[in-house]
mmCIF file of C-alpha atoms in Angstrom:
data_model
loop_
_atom_site.group_PDB
_atom_site.id
_atom_site.type_symbol
_atom_site.label_atom_id
_atom_site.label_comp_id
_atom_site.label_asym_id
_atom_site.label_seq_id
_atom_site.Cartn_x
_atom_site.Cartn_y
_atom_site.Cartn_z
ATOM 1 C CA MET A 15 -71.303 24.837 11.406
ATOM 2 C CA GLU A 16 -73.796 25.871 8.722
ATOM 3 C CA SER A 17 -72.671 29.480 9.053
ATOM 4 C CA ILE A 18 -69.113 28.640 7.958
ATOM 5 C CA VAL A 19 -68.562 29.486 4.294
ATOM 6 C CA HIS A 20 -66.697 27.041 2.053
ATOM 7 C CA ARG A 21 -65.002 27.891 -1.231
ATOM 8 C CA THR A 22 -62.172 26.843 -3.500
ATOM 9 C CA VAL A 23 -59.275 29.120 -4.462
ATOM 10 C CA GLU A 24 -56.413 28.730 -6.939
ATOM 11 C CA VAL A 25 -53.094 28.901 -5.104
ATOM 12 C CA ASN A 26 -49.594 28.046 -6.252
ATOM 13 C CA GLY A 27 -50.773 25.731 -9.023
ATOM 14 C CA ILE A 28 -53.369 23.787 -6.998
ATOM 15 C CA LYS A 29 -57.000 24.189 -5.993
ATOM 16 C CA MET A 30 -57.356 24.704 -2.250
ATOM 17 C CA HIS A 31 -60.483 24.277 -0.155
ATOM 18 C CA VAL A 32 -60.984 27.025 2.415
ATOM 19 C CA ALA A 33 -63.456 27.365 5.274
ATOM 20 C CA GLU A 34 -64.043 30.806 6.717
ATOM 21 C CA LYS A 35 -66.348 32.975 8.781
ATOM 22 C CA GLY A 36 -66.432 36.572 9.978
ATOM 23 C CA GLU A 37 -65.166 39.994 9.014
ATOM 24 C CA GLY A 38 -62.151 41.922 10.199
ATOM 25 C CA PRO A 39 -58.427 41.172 10.535
ATOM 26 C CA VAL A 40 -57.594 37.695 9.207
ATOM 27 C CA VAL A 41 -56.662 34.839 11.529
ATOM 28 C CA LEU A 42 -55.256 31.992 9.424
ATOM 29 C CA PHE A 43 -55.354 28.475 10.909
ATOM 30 C CA LEU A 44 -53.059 25.643 9.732
ATOM 31 C CA HIS A 45 -53.968 22.067 10.703
ATOM 32 C CA GLY A 46 -51.758 19.050 11.323
ATOM 33 C CA PHE A 47 -51.616 15.312 10.562
ATOM 34 C CA PRO A 48 -53.961 13.571 10.115
ATOM 35 C CA GLU A 49 -56.438 16.430 10.262
ATOM 36 C CA LEU A 50 -58.431 18.962 8.236
ATOM 37 C CA TRP A 51 -59.767 22.501 8.428
ATOM 38 C CA TYR A 52 -62.409 20.904 10.664
ATOM 39 C CA SER A 53 -59.904 20.676 13.519
ATOM 40 C CA TRP A 54 -60.336 24.452 13.897
ATOM 41 C CA ARG A 55 -64.164 24.441 13.897
ATOM 42 C CA HIS A 56 -64.387 25.799 17.445
ATOM 43 C CA GLN A 57 -61.766 28.514 16.927
ATOM 44 C CA ILE A 58 -63.432 29.643 13.684
ATOM 45 C CA LEU A 59 -66.706 30.235 15.505
ATOM 46 C CA SER A 60 -65.033 31.835 18.522
ATOM 47 C CA LEU A 61 -62.680 34.230 16.732
ATOM 48 C CA SER A 62 -65.256 35.241 14.122
ATOM 49 C CA SER A 63 -67.618 36.238 16.945
ATOM 50 C CA ARG A 64 -64.927 38.587 18.315
ATOM 51 C CA GLY A 65 -64.400 40.683 15.207
ATOM 52 C CA TYR A 66 -61.985 38.574 13.178
ATOM 53 C CA ARG A 67 -62.131 36.849 9.805
ATOM 54 C CA ALA A 68 -61.243 33.259 10.645
ATOM 55 C CA VAL A 69 -59.830 31.270 7.719
ATOM 56 C CA ALA A 70 -58.860 27.573 7.756
ATOM 57 C CA PRO A 71 -57.768 25.698 4.615
ATOM 58 C CA ASP A 72 -57.392 22.025 3.973
ATOM 59 C CA LEU A 73 -53.640 21.993 3.375
ATOM 60 C CA ARG A 74 -52.032 20.543 0.253
ATOM 61 C CA GLY A 75 -52.823 16.820 0.044
ATOM 62 C CA TYR A 76 -55.719 16.934 2.504
ATOM 63 C CA GLY A 77 -59.492 16.859 2.328
ATOM 64 C CA ASP A 78 -60.988 18.827 -0.532
ATOM 65 C CA THR A 79 -57.682 20.437 -1.535
ATOM 66 C CA GLU A 80 -55.753 18.943 -4.444
ATOM 67 C CA ALA A 81 -53.103 16.322 -3.717
ATOM 68 C CA PRO A 82 -50.220 16.240 -6.236
ATOM 69 C CA SER A 83 -48.977 12.709 -6.790
ATOM 70 C CA SER A 84 -45.246 13.449 -6.605
ATOM 71 C CA VAL A 85 -43.678 13.104 -3.155
ATOM 72 C CA THR A 86 -41.381 16.050 -3.871
ATOM 73 C CA SER A 87 -44.398 18.320 -4.406
ATOM 74 C CA TYR A 88 -44.667 18.586 -0.620
ATOM 75 C CA THR A 89 -41.459 20.395 0.346
ATOM 76 C CA CYS A 90 -41.507 23.304 2.761
ATOM 77 C CA PHE A 91 -41.261 25.687 -0.193
ATOM 78 C CA HIS A 92 -44.359 24.248 -1.869
ATOM 79 C CA LEU A 93 -46.284 24.477 1.401
ATOM 80 C CA VAL A 94 -45.194 28.022 2.215
ATOM 81 C CA GLY A 95 -45.935 29.006 -1.385
ATOM 82 C CA ASP A 96 -49.488 27.761 -0.917
ATOM 83 C CA ILE A 97 -49.950 29.852 2.220
ATOM 84 C CA ILE A 98 -48.529 33.054 0.741
ATOM 85 C CA ALA A 99 -50.741 32.650 -2.321
ATOM 86 C CA LEU A 100 -53.719 32.076 -0.037
ATOM 87 C CA ILE A 101 -52.939 35.251 1.903
ATOM 88 C CA ASP A 102 -52.735 37.125 -1.403
ATOM 89 C CA SER A 103 -56.140 35.752 -2.404
ATOM 90 C CA LEU A 104 -57.637 37.096 0.822
ATOM 91 C CA GLY A 105 -56.686 40.632 -0.215
ATOM 92 C CA VAL A 106 -54.632 41.447 2.882
ATOM 93 C CA ASP A 107 -50.967 42.223 3.476
ATOM 94 C CA LYS A 108 -50.623 40.447 6.837
ATOM 95 C CA VAL A 109 -52.447 37.839 8.889
ATOM 96 C CA TYR A 110 -52.399 36.458 12.393
ATOM 97 C CA LEU A 111 -51.127 32.894 12.047
ATOM 98 C CA VAL A 112 -52.102 29.878 14.176
ATOM 99 C CA GLY A 113 -50.648 26.385 13.581
ATOM 100 C CA HIS A 114 -50.874 22.944 15.172
ATOM 101 C CA ASP A 115 -48.750 19.816 14.611
ATOM 102 C CA TRP A 116 -47.546 19.895 10.982
ATOM 103 C CA GLY A 117 -49.414 23.177 10.663
ATOM 104 C CA ALA A 118 -47.177 24.440 13.471
ATOM 105 C CA VAL A 119 -44.089 23.341 11.542
ATOM 106 C CA LEU A 120 -45.426 25.068 8.442
ATOM 107 C CA GLY A 121 -46.044 28.152 10.567
ATOM 108 C CA TRP A 122 -42.390 28.220 11.612
ATOM 109 C CA TYR A 123 -41.348 28.039 7.955
ATOM 110 C CA VAL A 124 -43.720 30.864 7.033
ATOM 111 C CA CYS A 125 -42.320 33.018 9.844
ATOM 112 C CA LEU A 126 -38.777 32.259 8.696
ATOM 113 C CA PHE A 127 -39.280 32.833 4.957
ATOM 114 C CA ARG A 128 -41.980 35.544 4.942
ATOM 115 C CA PRO A 129 -42.181 37.344 8.298
ATOM 116 C CA ASP A 130 -43.390 40.397 6.389
ATOM 117 C CA ARG A 131 -46.786 38.691 5.975
ATOM 118 C CA ILE A 132 -47.345 37.722 9.632
ATOM 119 C CA LYS A 133 -48.545 40.006 12.455
ATOM 120 C CA ALA A 134 -48.152 37.409 15.207
ATOM 121 C CA TYR A 135 -47.891 33.637 15.475
ATOM 122 C CA VAL A 136 -49.647 31.329 17.951
ATOM 123 C CA CYS A 137 -48.014 27.896 17.815
ATOM 124 C CA LEU A 138 -49.672 24.809 19.269
ATOM 125 C CA SER A 139 -47.834 21.649 20.362
ATOM 126 C CA VAL A 140 -44.702 21.668 18.179
ATOM 127 C CA PRO A 141 -41.816 24.042 19.002
ATOM 128 C CA ILE A 142 -39.228 25.023 16.445
ATOM 129 C CA ARG A 143 -36.602 22.555 17.640
ATOM 130 C CA GLY A 144 -35.230 20.260 14.967
ATOM 131 C CA PHE A 145 -37.158 21.550 11.970
ATOM 132 C CA LEU A 146 -35.275 24.724 11.081
ATOM 133 C CA ARG A 147 -31.502 24.755 10.664
ATOM 134 C CA ILE A 148 -30.656 26.323 13.977
ATOM 135 C CA ASP A 149 -28.671 24.799 16.830
ATOM 136 C CA SER A 150 -30.980 21.854 17.476
ATOM 137 C CA PRO A 151 -30.066 18.172 17.884
ATOM 138 C CA VAL A 152 -31.264 16.047 14.998
ATOM 139 C CA LYS A 153 -30.642 12.331 14.615
ATOM 140 C CA THR A 154 -30.650 10.201 11.507
ATOM 141 C CA VAL A 155 -32.106 6.710 11.594
ATOM 142 C CA ASP A 156 -31.860 4.379 8.605
ATOM 143 C CA GLY A 157 -30.901 7.384 6.514
ATOM 144 C CA PHE A 158 -33.933 9.461 7.485
ATOM 145 C CA ARG A 159 -34.178 12.504 9.702
ATOM 146 C CA ALA A 160 -35.670 11.819 13.129
ATOM 147 C CA VAL A 161 -36.461 15.343 14.210
ATOM 148 C CA TYR A 162 -36.807 14.479 17.884
ATOM 149 C CA GLY A 163 -34.885 11.769 19.657
ATOM 150 C CA ASP A 164 -38.029 9.735 20.288
ATOM 151 C CA ASP A 165 -39.688 9.899 16.888
ATOM 152 C CA PHE A 166 -38.051 7.003 15.097
ATOM 153 C CA TYR A 167 -41.553 5.943 14.066
ATOM 154 C CA VAL A 168 -41.258 8.573 11.337
ATOM 155 C CA CYS A 169 -38.925 6.211 9.502
ATOM 156 C CA ARG A 170 -41.889 3.872 9.059
ATOM 157 C CA PHE A 171 -43.580 6.591 6.989
ATOM 158 C CA GLN A 172 -40.832 6.962 4.400
ATOM 159 C CA GLU A 173 -41.597 4.237 1.851
ATOM 160 C CA PRO A 174 -44.427 5.449 -0.418
ATOM 161 C CA GLY A 175 -47.466 3.217 -0.220
ATOM 162 C CA LYS A 176 -46.347 1.102 2.718
ATOM 163 C CA MET A 177 -47.993 2.962 5.593
ATOM 164 C CA GLU A 178 -50.964 3.773 3.406
ATOM 165 C CA ALA A 179 -51.545 0.030 2.963
ATOM 166 C CA GLU A 180 -51.310 -0.556 6.707
ATOM 167 C CA PHE A 181 -53.784 2.242 7.453
ATOM 168 C CA ALA A 182 -56.140 0.712 4.873
ATOM 169 C CA GLU A 183 -56.312 -2.485 6.925
ATOM 170 C CA VAL A 184 -58.358 -0.809 9.655
ATOM 171 C CA ASP A 185 -61.684 1.016 9.598
ATOM 172 C CA THR A 186 -60.966 4.719 9.046
ATOM 173 C CA ALA A 187 -63.331 6.010 11.735
ATOM 174 C CA TYR A 188 -61.821 3.554 14.220
ATOM 175 C CA LEU A 189 -58.338 4.732 13.241
ATOM 176 C CA PHE A 190 -59.275 8.334 13.962
ATOM 177 C CA LYS A 191 -60.811 7.379 17.288
ATOM 178 C CA ASN A 192 -57.503 5.747 18.215
ATOM 179 C CA ILE A 193 -55.376 8.684 17.103
ATOM 180 C CA LEU A 194 -57.468 11.568 18.434
ATOM 181 C CA THR A 195 -58.060 10.044 21.862
ATOM 182 C CA MET A 196 -54.483 8.863 22.418
ATOM 183 C CA ARG A 197 -53.032 10.176 25.678
ATOM 184 C CA LYS A 198 -49.803 8.179 25.893
ATOM 185 C CA THR A 199 -46.851 10.431 26.664
ATOM 186 C CA GLY A 200 -44.383 8.145 24.900
ATOM 187 C CA PRO A 201 -43.783 8.188 21.146
ATOM 188 C CA PRO A 202 -46.706 6.978 19.010
ATOM 189 C CA ILE A 203 -46.505 3.385 17.866
ATOM 190 C CA PHE A 204 -47.813 2.167 14.540
ATOM 191 C CA PRO A 205 -47.458 -1.626 14.851
ATOM 192 C CA LYS A 206 -47.599 -3.774 11.753
ATOM 193 C CA GLY A 207 -50.924 -5.529 11.521
ATOM 194 C CA GLU A 208 -51.693 -4.937 15.188
ATOM 195 C CA TYR A 209 -54.250 -2.158 15.212
ATOM 196 C CA GLY A 210 -56.854 -2.224 17.939
ATOM 197 C CA THR A 211 -55.456 -2.540 21.434
ATOM 198 C CA GLY A 212 -51.934 -2.745 20.030
ATOM 199 C CA PHE A 213 -52.243 0.697 18.467
ATOM 200 C CA ASN A 214 -53.774 2.561 21.365
ATOM 201 C CA PRO A 215 -54.483 0.323 24.357
ATOM 202 C CA ASP A 216 -56.014 3.256 26.218
ATOM 203 C CA ALA A 217 -58.613 4.134 23.571
ATOM 204 C CA PRO A 218 -61.864 4.723 25.471
ATOM 205 C CA GLU A 219 -65.010 2.830 24.571
ATOM 206 C CA THR A 220 -66.965 6.025 25.155
ATOM 207 C CA LEU A 221 -65.796 9.139 23.350
ATOM 208 C CA PRO A 222 -64.626 12.093 25.454
ATOM 209 C CA SER A 223 -66.949 15.078 25.702
ATOM 210 C CA TRP A 224 -64.932 17.087 23.195
ATOM 211 C CA LEU A 225 -65.209 14.497 20.401
ATOM 212 C CA SER A 226 -68.430 13.177 18.839
ATOM 213 C CA GLU A 227 -69.297 10.360 16.452
ATOM 214 C CA GLU A 228 -70.188 13.065 13.919
ATOM 215 C CA ASP A 229 -66.684 14.519 14.262
ATOM 216 C CA LEU A 230 -65.097 11.106 13.651
ATOM 217 C CA GLU A 231 -67.311 10.509 10.661
ATOM 218 C CA TYR A 232 -66.365 13.851 9.105
ATOM 219 C CA PHE A 233 -62.661 13.092 9.349
ATOM 220 C CA ALA A 234 -63.170 9.517 8.159
ATOM 221 C CA SER A 235 -65.307 10.507 5.185
ATOM 222 C CA LYS A 236 -62.626 12.809 3.815
ATOM 223 C CA PHE A 237 -59.718 10.404 4.338
ATOM 224 C CA LYS A 238 -61.687 7.517 2.826
ATOM 225 C CA LYS A 239 -61.852 9.640 -0.304
ATOM 226 C CA THR A 240 -58.307 11.019 -0.395
ATOM 227 C CA GLY A 241 -56.254 8.454 1.525
ATOM 228 C CA PHE A 242 -53.251 9.372 3.656
ATOM 229 C CA SER A 243 -50.518 9.829 1.024
ATOM 230 C CA GLY A 244 -50.712 13.622 0.976
ATOM 231 C CA GLY A 245 -50.171 13.954 4.711
ATOM 232 C CA LEU A 246 -47.485 11.276 4.831
ATOM 233 C CA ASN A 247 -45.589 13.054 2.060
ATOM 234 C CA TYR A 248 -44.871 15.894 4.495
ATOM 235 C CA TYR A 249 -42.784 13.447 6.536
ATOM 236 C CA ARG A 250 -41.151 12.076 3.387
ATOM 237 C CA ASN A 251 -39.615 15.484 2.710
ATOM 238 C CA LEU A 252 -37.836 15.922 6.043
ATOM 239 C CA ASN A 253 -34.458 15.119 4.502
ATOM 240 C CA LEU A 254 -35.068 17.264 1.441
ATOM 241 C CA ASN A 255 -36.322 20.206 3.502
ATOM 242 C CA TRP A 256 -33.118 20.064 5.536
ATOM 243 C CA GLU A 257 -31.040 20.214 2.360
ATOM 244 C CA LEU A 258 -33.093 23.001 0.775
ATOM 245 C CA THR A 259 -32.949 25.256 3.825
ATOM 246 C CA ALA A 260 -29.154 25.301 4.102
ATOM 247 C CA PRO A 261 -29.067 29.075 3.386
ATOM 248 C CA TRP A 262 -30.983 29.661 6.627
ATOM 249 C CA THR A 263 -28.546 27.776 8.857
ATOM 250 C CA GLY A 264 -28.328 29.476 12.249
ATOM 251 C CA VAL A 265 -31.298 31.767 11.580
ATOM 252 C CA GLY A 266 -34.105 31.778 14.134
ATOM 253 C CA ILE A 267 -37.401 33.654 14.325
ATOM 254 C CA THR A 268 -36.637 37.283 15.111
ATOM 255 C CA ASN A 269 -39.355 39.405 13.498
ATOM 256 C CA VAL A 270 -42.661 37.793 14.545
ATOM 257 C CA PRO A 271 -44.185 37.865 18.067
ATOM 258 C CA VAL A 272 -44.834 34.269 19.166
ATOM 259 C CA LYS A 273 -46.986 32.512 21.762
ATOM 260 C CA PHE A 274 -46.619 28.775 22.355
ATOM 261 C CA ILE A 275 -49.351 26.545 23.812
ATOM 262 C CA VAL A 276 -48.966 22.854 24.652
ATOM 263 C CA GLY A 277 -50.717 20.244 26.786
ATOM 264 C CA ASP A 278 -48.729 18.531 29.531
ATOM 265 C CA VAL A 279 -49.915 15.138 28.228
ATOM 266 C CA ASP A 280 -48.885 16.001 24.656
ATOM 267 C CA ILE A 281 -46.419 13.484 23.193
ATOM 268 C CA THR A 282 -44.210 16.280 21.843
ATOM 269 C CA TYR A 283 -43.978 17.958 25.245
ATOM 270 C CA ASN A 284 -42.786 14.653 26.695
ATOM 271 C CA PHE A 285 -40.100 13.873 24.098
ATOM 272 C CA THR A 286 -36.635 13.509 25.611
ATOM 273 C CA GLY A 287 -35.209 16.909 26.531
ATOM 274 C CA MET A 288 -38.233 18.861 25.285
ATOM 275 C CA LYS A 289 -39.333 20.334 28.620
ATOM 276 C CA ASP A 290 -35.821 21.600 29.283
ATOM 277 C CA TYR A 291 -35.658 23.040 25.777
ATOM 278 C CA ILE A 292 -38.966 24.877 26.211
ATOM 279 C CA HIS A 293 -38.471 26.145 29.757
ATOM 280 C CA LYS A 294 -34.705 26.560 30.232
ATOM 281 C CA GLY A 295 -33.726 28.951 27.472
ATOM 282 C CA GLY A 296 -33.218 26.875 24.339
ATOM 283 C CA PHE A 297 -36.564 27.792 22.802
ATOM 284 C CA LYS A 298 -36.124 31.481 23.627
ATOM 285 C CA LYS A 299 -32.652 31.427 22.087
ATOM 286 C CA ASP A 300 -34.022 30.050 18.822
ATOM 287 C CA VAL A 301 -37.067 32.347 18.918
ATOM 288 C CA PRO A 302 -36.048 35.640 20.590
ATOM 289 C CA THR A 303 -39.553 36.991 19.936
ATOM 290 C CA LEU A 304 -41.162 34.221 22.005
ATOM 291 C CA GLU A 305 -43.349 36.166 24.434
ATOM 292 C CA GLU A 306 -45.351 33.513 26.246
ATOM 293 C CA VAL A 307 -45.445 29.760 26.910
ATOM 294 C CA VAL A 308 -48.677 28.173 28.151
ATOM 295 C CA VAL A 309 -48.854 24.583 29.403
ATOM 296 C CA GLN A 310 -52.412 23.250 29.650
ATOM 297 C CA GLU A 311 -52.760 20.737 32.478
ATOM 298 C CA GLY A 312 -54.280 17.365 31.628
ATOM 299 C CA VAL A 313 -54.490 18.090 27.901
ATOM 300 C CA ALA A 314 -53.024 15.879 25.183
ATOM 301 C CA HIS A 315 -51.844 16.516 21.614
ATOM 302 C CA PHE A 316 -55.051 17.591 19.870
ATOM 303 C CA ILE A 317 -55.275 20.614 22.116
ATOM 304 C CA ASN A 318 -57.338 22.824 19.789
ATOM 305 C CA GLN A 319 -60.152 20.274 19.983
ATOM 306 C CA GLU A 320 -59.772 18.953 23.530
ATOM 307 C CA ALA A 321 -59.373 22.370 25.187
ATOM 308 C CA ALA A 322 -61.135 24.368 22.498
ATOM 309 C CA GLU A 323 -62.454 27.239 24.607
ATOM 310 C CA ASP A 324 -59.174 27.765 26.454
ATOM 311 C CA VAL A 325 -57.194 27.704 23.216
ATOM 312 C CA SER A 326 -59.564 30.175 21.553
ATOM 313 C CA ASN A 327 -59.216 32.527 24.517
ATOM 314 C CA HIS A 328 -55.428 32.237 24.524
ATOM 315 C CA ILE A 329 -55.315 33.050 20.805
ATOM 316 C CA TYR A 330 -57.574 36.058 21.230
ATOM 317 C CA ASP A 331 -55.723 37.395 24.268
ATOM 318 C CA PHE A 332 -52.443 37.317 22.334
ATOM 319 C CA ILE A 333 -53.402 38.605 18.892
ATOM 320 C CA LYS A 334 -55.483 41.509 20.194
ATOM 321 C CA LYS A 335 -52.226 43.144 21.323
ATOM 322 C CA PHE A 336 -50.911 43.517 17.759
#
């Protein structure tokens, strides 16, 4: 990883940490929760070796990027503004975009608001359903948006400081081991005061081959410094994002070629109705430019780390066409 260059850029009123390597057309990677640029370490090395400039920021509120204190500083418009400013700073008109988890959601927003800046989009794990104001079922629980029918746990994230305090009760490296190795196909559970076997009863004593103690320590070291508020604030703007995007009601993704990759053990793939949505026309209706869907057998949510080589190859095979 020593060959990856790190720098800080001024974007949209904040200082953003960026990791990058290579020369050529830009591939921009957007990470999810609770992750960092580091989640893309394998793809950065792979794509940069194939003639691309691979760029992965710590998103707003994460890692070595600034974290505004106001919850409402994390709306979809703030996040997309960061990405457009970052693209401007790279000195290019368009990029290939790759997103996972919340980075995937942000990728959908970028494709909706600024398709003129995106050559093609490779989306990992999280389809468009429920986030943009198209014909997607969205439930409200306790006054908060539950984007998928199974994700009522999101309501636990809404009160500022509450989930942060619960996360603080457990060792950070242990927390990441639990989250990254979770392979339950049901919705994630964040039990009050019951971390350990209650959080992820299937957490292995021995780490899988794709995850090392050094990887856990890197994630833990950054979140020990910054805490989890920045990432949780993305969830706390679900209601506000829905209100702000009213002008885009009924608008799907029509101008950006899209490839979708998901693991068959991914929790999102196993949400109620999701497989039908992805495979029986709903996804294609919302994203007419969807060109390919790939389901990785035996792979869970953190697909870019667990199936790193396959994901890198899938990204390359798609973007080289554009």
